[in-house]
Amino acid sequence: MSPIIELNDWAVGYIDEPIVRGINLALVPGTITTLLGGNGAGKSTLLKSIFGIGKRFAGSILFEGADITGTTPAQRLKQGISLVPQGRCTFSAMTVAENLLMGGYTLSRPEREAAIQRLVERFPMLKSKWNVPAGNLSGGQQQITEIAIALMLKPRVLLLDEPTLGLSPLMMREIFETVQAIAKGGVTVIIAEQNALGALQFSDRAIVLEMGTLAVDGPARDVLADPRVRIAYLGEEAA
């Protein structure tokens, strides 16, 4: 199967030097890839760079075989790449309905209505909270709403930055199951996550970043069994 996203010698940052460098990745459609790493390892920077945010220092990025290195976030969104940034990013004073309308602002009215219907069927919570301000939702409900907003345009690549941050274990599992269902629908998901154990159990592939470089890359089950990963991210003690 041909890759949907390819990074070649990718180096990105923000001002005068790269934070992430020398990254080579090829991700196939319908898979979940988890990015692991400590604070400052470059997880968020790498995710945002795939969406077109940040300064490129070297390398190229291909989407479905086409070079999109010089394109803007707006262009990448239109092409089929969506980003849910870290933190609660809904318009808190606006209702769930209004947030979804904002997510589909580039669609025609019939397309927008069809997208909303599709997402309400997938996430019944949206309907039950339809006229509730997003800021009044629980953390998990806000995260589901943010994912729904990102899905309004039917992305083929979904980038999620710390989607389970601050959530209860039960809601964490619901978010991971939601991500798994999205991937089964053919969407490629790349998720930066501190909850290593939870994410790896639901992922196909895992990548560990250390100081902005790729330290470990492989099937999620193999990375989960890696002693280095278990010591660094799962709290196990060295033998």
PDB file of C-alpha atoms in Angstrom:
ATOM      1  CA  MET A   1       0.000   0.000   0.000  1.00  0.00           C
ATOM      2  CA  SER A   2       1.355   3.433  -0.946  1.00  0.00           C
ATOM      3  CA  PRO A   3       2.118   5.870   1.902  1.00  0.00           C
ATOM      4  CA  ILE A   4      -0.324   8.699   2.497  1.00  0.00           C
ATOM      5  CA  ILE A   5       2.231  10.815   4.396  1.00  0.00           C
ATOM      6  CA  GLU A   6       5.994  10.778   3.837  1.00  0.00           C
ATOM      7  CA  LEU A   7       8.612  12.815   5.661  1.00  0.00           C
ATOM      8  CA  ASN A   8      12.077  12.887   4.136  1.00  0.00           C
ATOM      9  CA  ASP A   9      15.014  14.173   6.237  1.00  0.00           C
ATOM     10  CA  TRP A  10      12.471  16.452   7.903  1.00  0.00           C
ATOM     11  CA  ALA A  11      13.797  19.232  10.143  1.00  0.00           C
ATOM     12  CA  VAL A  12      11.482  21.865  11.624  1.00  0.00           C
ATOM     13  CA  GLY A  13      11.401  24.419  14.432  1.00  0.00           C
ATOM     14  CA  TYR A  14      10.197  27.935  15.022  1.00  0.00           C
ATOM     15  CA  ILE A  15      12.918  30.610  15.021  1.00  0.00           C
ATOM     16  CA  ASP A  16      16.611  30.024  14.396  1.00  0.00           C
ATOM     17  CA  GLU A  17      17.206  26.285  14.780  1.00  0.00           C
ATOM     18  CA  PRO A  18      15.285  23.030  14.319  1.00  0.00           C
ATOM     19  CA  ILE A  19      13.592  21.321  17.238  1.00  0.00           C
ATOM     20  CA  VAL A  20      12.903  18.160  15.245  1.00  0.00           C
ATOM     21  CA  ARG A  21      15.465  16.957  12.702  1.00  0.00           C
ATOM     22  CA  GLY A  22      16.408  14.044  10.490  1.00  0.00           C
ATOM     23  CA  ILE A  23      12.925  12.502  10.543  1.00  0.00           C
ATOM     24  CA  ASN A  24      12.117   9.911   7.872  1.00  0.00           C
ATOM     25  CA  LEU A  25       8.629   8.414   7.998  1.00  0.00           C
ATOM     26  CA  ALA A  26       6.190   6.765   5.616  1.00  0.00           C
ATOM     27  CA  LEU A  27       2.687   6.152   6.988  1.00  0.00           C
ATOM     28  CA  VAL A  28       0.042   4.091   5.211  1.00  0.00           C
ATOM     29  CA  PRO A  29      -3.698   4.845   5.184  1.00  0.00           C
ATOM     30  CA  GLY A  30      -5.970   3.665   7.968  1.00  0.00           C
ATOM     31  CA  THR A  31      -3.282   3.217  10.610  1.00  0.00           C
ATOM     32  CA  ILE A  32      -2.706   4.746  14.035  1.00  0.00           C
ATOM     33  CA  THR A  33       0.786   5.972  14.858  1.00  0.00           C
ATOM     34  CA  THR A  34       1.601   7.113  18.377  1.00  0.00           C
ATOM     35  CA  LEU A  35       4.353   9.637  19.077  1.00  0.00           C
ATOM     36  CA  LEU A  36       5.992   9.199  22.467  1.00  0.00           C
ATOM     37  CA  GLY A  37       8.626  11.292  24.178  1.00  0.00           C
ATOM     38  CA  GLY A  38       9.244  13.435  27.198  1.00  0.00           C
ATOM     39  CA  ASN A  39       8.363  17.106  27.493  1.00  0.00           C
ATOM     40  CA  GLY A  40      10.335  19.057  24.921  1.00  0.00           C
ATOM     41  CA  ALA A  41      11.094  15.999  22.787  1.00  0.00           C
ATOM     42  CA  GLY A  42       9.389  17.564  19.762  1.00  0.00           C
ATOM     43  CA  LYS A  43       6.084  15.676  19.567  1.00  0.00           C
ATOM     44  CA  SER A  44       3.862  18.726  19.184  1.00  0.00           C
ATOM     45  CA  THR A  45       6.342  20.403  16.854  1.00  0.00           C
ATOM     46  CA  LEU A  46       6.366  17.380  14.567  1.00  0.00           C
ATOM     47  CA  LEU A  47       2.568  17.128  14.530  1.00  0.00           C
ATOM     48  CA  LYS A  48       2.104  20.822  13.803  1.00  0.00           C
ATOM     49  CA  SER A  49       4.726  20.736  11.056  1.00  0.00           C
ATOM     50  CA  ILE A  50       2.723  18.070   9.210  1.00  0.00           C
ATOM     51  CA  PHE A  51      -0.157  20.567   9.255  1.00  0.00           C
ATOM     52  CA  GLY A  52       2.130  23.331   7.985  1.00  0.00           C
ATOM     53  CA  ILE A  53       2.853  25.198  11.222  1.00  0.00           C
ATOM     54  CA  GLY A  54       6.444  26.097  12.055  1.00  0.00           C
ATOM     55  CA  LYS A  55       9.624  26.806  10.157  1.00  0.00           C
ATOM     56  CA  ARG A  56      11.125  24.186   7.861  1.00  0.00           C
ATOM     57  CA  PHE A  57      14.910  23.919   7.953  1.00  0.00           C
ATOM     58  CA  ALA A  58      15.363  20.887   5.719  1.00  0.00           C
ATOM     59  CA  GLY A  59      13.574  18.029   4.045  1.00  0.00           C
ATOM     60  CA  SER A  60      10.249  17.529   2.317  1.00  0.00           C
ATOM     61  CA  ILE A  61       6.771  16.258   3.036  1.00  0.00           C
ATOM     62  CA  LEU A  62       4.593  14.335   0.601  1.00  0.00           C
ATOM     63  CA  PHE A  63       0.847  13.805   0.841  1.00  0.00           C
ATOM     64  CA  GLU A  64      -0.538  11.025  -1.349  1.00  0.00           C
ATOM     65  CA  GLY A  65       2.674  11.218  -3.380  1.00  0.00           C
ATOM     66  CA  ALA A  66       2.483  14.978  -4.029  1.00  0.00           C
ATOM     67  CA  ASP A  67       5.016  17.389  -2.552  1.00  0.00           C
ATOM     68  CA  ILE A  68       3.213  19.731  -0.137  1.00  0.00           C
ATOM     69  CA  THR A  69       6.340  21.153   1.513  1.00  0.00           C
ATOM     70  CA  GLY A  70       5.534  24.737   0.554  1.00  0.00           C
ATOM     71  CA  THR A  71       1.788  24.688   1.214  1.00  0.00           C
ATOM     72  CA  THR A  72      -0.028  26.552   3.997  1.00  0.00           C
ATOM     73  CA  PRO A  73      -2.130  25.069   6.812  1.00  0.00           C
ATOM     74  CA  ALA A  74      -5.282  26.248   5.018  1.00  0.00           C
ATOM     75  CA  GLN A  75      -4.222  24.434   1.863  1.00  0.00           C
ATOM     76  CA  ARG A  76      -3.389  21.256   3.793  1.00  0.00           C
ATOM     77  CA  LEU A  77      -6.748  21.390   5.555  1.00  0.00           C
ATOM     78  CA  LYS A  78      -8.473  21.597   2.189  1.00  0.00           C
ATOM     79  CA  GLN A  79      -6.358  18.706   0.863  1.00  0.00           C
ATOM     80  CA  GLY A  80      -7.410  16.452   3.736  1.00  0.00           C
ATOM     81  CA  ILE A  81      -5.160  16.990   6.776  1.00  0.00           C
ATOM     82  CA  SER A  82      -6.772  18.086  10.071  1.00  0.00           C
ATOM     83  CA  LEU A  83      -5.164  19.001  13.384  1.00  0.00           C
ATOM     84  CA  VAL A  84      -6.644  18.945  16.895  1.00  0.00           C
ATOM     85  CA  PRO A  85      -4.092  20.908  18.966  1.00  0.00           C
ATOM     86  CA  GLN A  86      -3.244  20.241  22.585  1.00  0.00           C
ATOM     87  CA  GLY A  87      -5.643  21.716  25.137  1.00  0.00           C
ATOM     88  CA  ARG A  88      -9.324  22.492  24.867  1.00  0.00           C
ATOM     89  CA  CYS A  89      -9.709  24.328  21.564  1.00  0.00           C
ATOM     90  CA  THR A  90     -13.468  24.682  21.188  1.00  0.00           C
ATOM     91  CA  PHE A  91     -15.135  28.102  21.205  1.00  0.00           C
ATOM     92  CA  SER A  92     -16.209  27.851  24.840  1.00  0.00           C
ATOM     93  CA  ALA A  93     -18.993  30.468  24.750  1.00  0.00           C
ATOM     94  CA  MET A  94     -20.541  28.964  21.630  1.00  0.00           C
ATOM     95  CA  THR A  95     -22.856  25.954  21.632  1.00  0.00           C
ATOM     96  CA  VAL A  96     -21.900  22.520  20.349  1.00  0.00           C
ATOM     97  CA  ALA A  97     -24.009  23.230  17.250  1.00  0.00           C
ATOM     98  CA  GLU A  98     -22.201  26.511  16.589  1.00  0.00           C
ATOM     99  CA  ASN A  99     -18.805  24.846  17.037  1.00  0.00           C
ATOM    100  CA  LEU A 100     -19.661  22.234  14.414  1.00  0.00           C
ATOM    101  CA  LEU A 101     -20.854  24.953  12.044  1.00  0.00           C
ATOM    102  CA  MET A 102     -17.480  26.666  12.479  1.00  0.00           C
ATOM    103  CA  GLY A 103     -15.737  23.394  11.625  1.00  0.00           C
ATOM    104  CA  GLY A 104     -17.651  23.234   8.351  1.00  0.00           C
ATOM    105  CA  TYR A 105     -17.467  26.896   7.377  1.00  0.00           C
ATOM    106  CA  THR A 106     -15.823  26.090   4.023  1.00  0.00           C
ATOM    107  CA  LEU A 107     -18.572  23.642   3.047  1.00  0.00           C
ATOM    108  CA  SER A 108     -21.725  24.415   1.134  1.00  0.00           C
ATOM    109  CA  ARG A 109     -24.924  24.378   3.168  1.00  0.00           C
ATOM    110  CA  PRO A 110     -26.022  20.907   1.973  1.00  0.00           C
ATOM    111  CA  GLU A 111     -22.519  19.525   2.578  1.00  0.00           C
ATOM    112  CA  ARG A 112     -22.439  21.059   6.048  1.00  0.00           C
ATOM    113  CA  GLU A 113     -25.831  19.624   6.977  1.00  0.00           C
ATOM    114  CA  ALA A 114     -24.806  16.182   5.712  1.00  0.00           C
ATOM    115  CA  ALA A 115     -21.546  16.340   7.689  1.00  0.00           C
ATOM    116  CA  ILE A 116     -23.355  17.317  10.875  1.00  0.00           C
ATOM    117  CA  GLN A 117     -25.858  14.494  10.441  1.00  0.00           C
ATOM    118  CA  ARG A 118     -23.034  12.018   9.912  1.00  0.00           C
ATOM    119  CA  LEU A 119     -21.218  13.151  13.053  1.00  0.00           C
ATOM    120  CA  VAL A 120     -24.322  13.264  15.248  1.00  0.00           C
ATOM    121  CA  GLU A 121     -24.960   9.639  14.294  1.00  0.00           C
ATOM    122  CA  ARG A 122     -21.365   8.729  15.138  1.00  0.00           C
ATOM    123  CA  PHE A 123     -21.274  10.747  18.385  1.00  0.00           C
ATOM    124  CA  PRO A 124     -24.761  10.802  19.986  1.00  0.00           C
ATOM    125  CA  MET A 125     -23.438  13.043  22.760  1.00  0.00           C
ATOM    126  CA  LEU A 126     -23.365  15.925  20.288  1.00  0.00           C
ATOM    127  CA  LYS A 127     -27.135  15.779  19.866  1.00  0.00           C
ATOM    128  CA  SER A 128     -27.818  15.565  23.589  1.00  0.00           C
ATOM    129  CA  LYS A 129     -25.616  18.628  24.200  1.00  0.00           C
ATOM    130  CA  TRP A 130     -26.608  20.439  21.002  1.00  0.00           C
ATOM    131  CA  ASN A 131     -27.492  23.804  22.568  1.00  0.00           C
ATOM    132  CA  VAL A 132     -25.033  23.634  25.475  1.00  0.00           C
ATOM    133  CA  PRO A 133     -22.050  26.022  25.450  1.00  0.00           C
ATOM    134  CA  ALA A 134     -18.919  23.983  24.752  1.00  0.00           C
ATOM    135  CA  GLY A 135     -17.253  25.452  27.836  1.00  0.00           C
ATOM    136  CA  ASN A 136     -19.887  23.770  30.012  1.00  0.00           C
ATOM    137  CA  LEU A 137     -19.079  20.279  28.739  1.00  0.00           C
ATOM    138  CA  SER A 138     -16.874  17.832  30.606  1.00  0.00           C
ATOM    139  CA  GLY A 139     -13.283  17.497  29.436  1.00  0.00           C
ATOM    140  CA  GLY A 140     -14.078  14.277  27.582  1.00  0.00           C
ATOM    141  CA  GLN A 141     -17.137  15.770  25.919  1.00  0.00           C
ATOM    142  CA  GLN A 142     -15.086  18.764  24.807  1.00  0.00           C
ATOM    143  CA  GLN A 143     -12.488  16.430  23.301  1.00  0.00           C
ATOM    144  CA  ILE A 144     -15.152  14.485  21.400  1.00  0.00           C
ATOM    145  CA  THR A 145     -16.552  17.787  20.131  1.00  0.00           C
ATOM    146  CA  GLU A 146     -13.091  18.893  18.962  1.00  0.00           C
ATOM    147  CA  ILE A 147     -12.550  15.610  17.135  1.00  0.00           C
ATOM    148  CA  ALA A 148     -15.971  15.986  15.522  1.00  0.00           C
ATOM    149  CA  ILE A 149     -15.078  19.503  14.374  1.00  0.00           C
ATOM    150  CA  ALA A 150     -11.901  18.137  12.765  1.00  0.00           C
ATOM    151  CA  LEU A 151     -13.914  15.400  11.026  1.00  0.00           C
ATOM    152  CA  MET A 152     -16.371  17.844   9.455  1.00  0.00           C
ATOM    153  CA  LEU A 153     -14.209  18.087   6.316  1.00  0.00           C
ATOM    154  CA  LYS A 154     -13.668  14.315   6.049  1.00  0.00           C
ATOM    155  CA  PRO A 155      -9.876  14.416   6.512  1.00  0.00           C
ATOM    156  CA  ARG A 156      -7.714  11.555   5.329  1.00  0.00           C
ATOM    157  CA  VAL A 157      -5.074  12.368   7.953  1.00  0.00           C
ATOM    158  CA  LEU A 158      -6.039  13.330  11.512  1.00  0.00           C
ATOM    159  CA  LEU A 159      -3.393  14.777  13.851  1.00  0.00           C
ATOM    160  CA  LEU A 160      -4.211  14.626  17.574  1.00  0.00           C
ATOM    161  CA  ASP A 161      -2.046  16.330  20.194  1.00  0.00           C
ATOM    162  CA  GLU A 162      -2.541  14.913  23.720  1.00  0.00           C
ATOM    163  CA  PRO A 163      -6.262  14.121  23.321  1.00  0.00           C
ATOM    164  CA  THR A 164      -6.526  12.359  26.716  1.00  0.00           C
ATOM    165  CA  LEU A 165      -4.809  15.087  28.734  1.00  0.00           C
ATOM    166  CA  GLY A 166      -6.607  15.570  32.051  1.00  0.00           C
ATOM    167  CA  LEU A 167      -9.265  12.937  31.401  1.00  0.00           C
ATOM    168  CA  SER A 168     -10.437  10.114  33.651  1.00  0.00           C
ATOM    169  CA  PRO A 169      -9.303   6.554  32.824  1.00  0.00           C
ATOM    170  CA  LEU A 170     -12.805   5.705  31.577  1.00  0.00           C
ATOM    171  CA  MET A 171     -12.917   8.712  29.257  1.00  0.00           C
ATOM    172  CA  MET A 172      -9.342   8.021  28.098  1.00  0.00           C
ATOM    173  CA  ARG A 173     -10.463   4.605  26.933  1.00  0.00           C
ATOM    174  CA  GLU A 174     -13.460   6.104  25.153  1.00  0.00           C
ATOM    175  CA  ILE A 175     -11.192   8.539  23.299  1.00  0.00           C
ATOM    176  CA  PHE A 176      -8.819   5.745  22.253  1.00  0.00           C
ATOM    177  CA  GLU A 177     -11.750   3.604  21.074  1.00  0.00           C
ATOM    178  CA  THR A 178     -13.058   6.578  19.116  1.00  0.00           C
ATOM    179  CA  VAL A 179      -9.658   7.021  17.461  1.00  0.00           C
ATOM    180  CA  GLN A 180      -9.557   3.328  16.619  1.00  0.00           C
ATOM    181  CA  ALA A 181     -12.996   3.525  14.974  1.00  0.00           C
ATOM    182  CA  ILE A 182     -11.903   6.555  12.949  1.00  0.00           C
ATOM    183  CA  ALA A 183      -8.843   4.680  11.660  1.00  0.00           C
ATOM    184  CA  LYS A 184     -10.979   1.685  10.705  1.00  0.00           C
ATOM    185  CA  GLY A 185     -12.889   4.072   8.460  1.00  0.00           C
ATOM    186  CA  GLY A 186      -9.694   4.632   6.460  1.00  0.00           C
ATOM    187  CA  VAL A 187      -8.356   7.758   8.174  1.00  0.00           C
ATOM    188  CA  THR A 188      -4.662   7.817   9.063  1.00  0.00           C
ATOM    189  CA  VAL A 189      -4.243   8.994  12.664  1.00  0.00           C
ATOM    190  CA  ILE A 190      -1.064  10.369  14.211  1.00  0.00           C
ATOM    191  CA  ILE A 191      -1.377  10.946  17.939  1.00  0.00           C
ATOM    192  CA  ALA A 192       1.056  12.560  20.366  1.00  0.00           C
ATOM    193  CA  GLU A 193       0.337  11.113  23.777  1.00  0.00           C
ATOM    194  CA  GLN A 194       1.747  11.059  27.303  1.00  0.00           C
ATOM    195  CA  ASN A 195      -0.396   8.055  28.248  1.00  0.00           C
ATOM    196  CA  ALA A 196       1.987   5.612  26.632  1.00  0.00           C
ATOM    197  CA  LEU A 197       0.343   2.403  27.805  1.00  0.00           C
ATOM    198  CA  GLY A 198      -3.139   3.438  26.714  1.00  0.00           C
ATOM    199  CA  ALA A 199      -2.034   4.734  23.328  1.00  0.00           C
ATOM    200  CA  LEU A 200       0.200   1.789  22.468  1.00  0.00           C
ATOM    201  CA  GLN A 201      -2.581  -0.697  23.147  1.00  0.00           C
ATOM    202  CA  PHE A 202      -4.695   0.945  20.452  1.00  0.00           C
ATOM    203  CA  SER A 203      -1.954   1.805  17.933  1.00  0.00           C
ATOM    204  CA  ASP A 204      -0.431   0.057  14.941  1.00  0.00           C
ATOM    205  CA  ARG A 205       2.914   1.820  15.068  1.00  0.00           C
ATOM    206  CA  ALA A 206       4.876   3.759  17.657  1.00  0.00           C
ATOM    207  CA  ILE A 207       7.656   6.302  17.421  1.00  0.00           C
ATOM    208  CA  VAL A 208       9.752   7.594  20.299  1.00  0.00           C
ATOM    209  CA  LEU A 209      11.349  11.009  19.970  1.00  0.00           C
ATOM    210  CA  GLU A 210      14.331  11.987  22.080  1.00  0.00           C
ATOM    211  CA  MET A 211      15.749  15.493  21.831  1.00  0.00           C
ATOM    212  CA  GLY A 212      14.030  15.981  18.490  1.00  0.00           C
ATOM    213  CA  THR A 213      15.347  12.852  16.822  1.00  0.00           C
ATOM    214  CA  LEU A 214      13.775   9.476  16.143  1.00  0.00           C
ATOM    215  CA  ALA A 215      15.027   7.053  18.812  1.00  0.00           C
ATOM    216  CA  VAL A 216      12.617   4.108  18.406  1.00  0.00           C
ATOM    217  CA  ASP A 217      10.288   3.199  15.547  1.00  0.00           C
ATOM    218  CA  GLY A 218       8.326  -0.003  15.064  1.00  0.00           C
ATOM    219  CA  PRO A 219       5.061  -1.908  15.522  1.00  0.00           C
ATOM    220  CA  ALA A 220       3.288  -0.694  18.654  1.00  0.00           C
ATOM    221  CA  ARG A 221       3.334  -4.135  20.285  1.00  0.00           C
ATOM    222  CA  ASP A 222       7.117  -4.337  19.851  1.00  0.00           C
ATOM    223  CA  VAL A 223       7.691  -0.838  21.191  1.00  0.00           C
ATOM    224  CA  LEU A 224       5.429  -1.631  24.146  1.00  0.00           C
ATOM    225  CA  ALA A 225       7.642  -4.627  24.942  1.00  0.00           C
ATOM    226  CA  ASP A 226      10.896  -2.641  24.565  1.00  0.00           C
ATOM    227  CA  PRO A 227      12.605  -2.449  27.986  1.00  0.00           C
ATOM    228  CA  ARG A 228      13.854   1.078  27.272  1.00  0.00           C
ATOM    229  CA  VAL A 229      10.314   2.274  26.633  1.00  0.00           C
ATOM    230  CA  ARG A 230       8.877   0.448  29.634  1.00  0.00           C
ATOM    231  CA  ILE A 231      11.455   2.009  31.930  1.00  0.00           C
ATOM    232  CA  ALA A 232      11.199   5.518  30.482  1.00  0.00           C
ATOM    233  CA  TYR A 233       7.435   5.770  29.970  1.00  0.00           C
ATOM    234  CA  LEU A 234       5.708   3.016  31.956  1.00  0.00           C
ATOM    235  CA  GLY A 235       7.542   3.444  35.247  1.00  0.00           C
ATOM    236  CA  GLU A 236       9.238   0.063  35.344  1.00  0.00           C
ATOM    237  CA  GLU A 237      12.551  -0.292  37.111  1.00  0.00           C
ATOM    238  CA  ALA A 238      15.700  -1.442  35.364  1.00  0.00           C
ATOM    239  CA  ALA A 239      16.637  -5.059  35.997  1.00  0.00           C
TER     240      ALA A 239
END
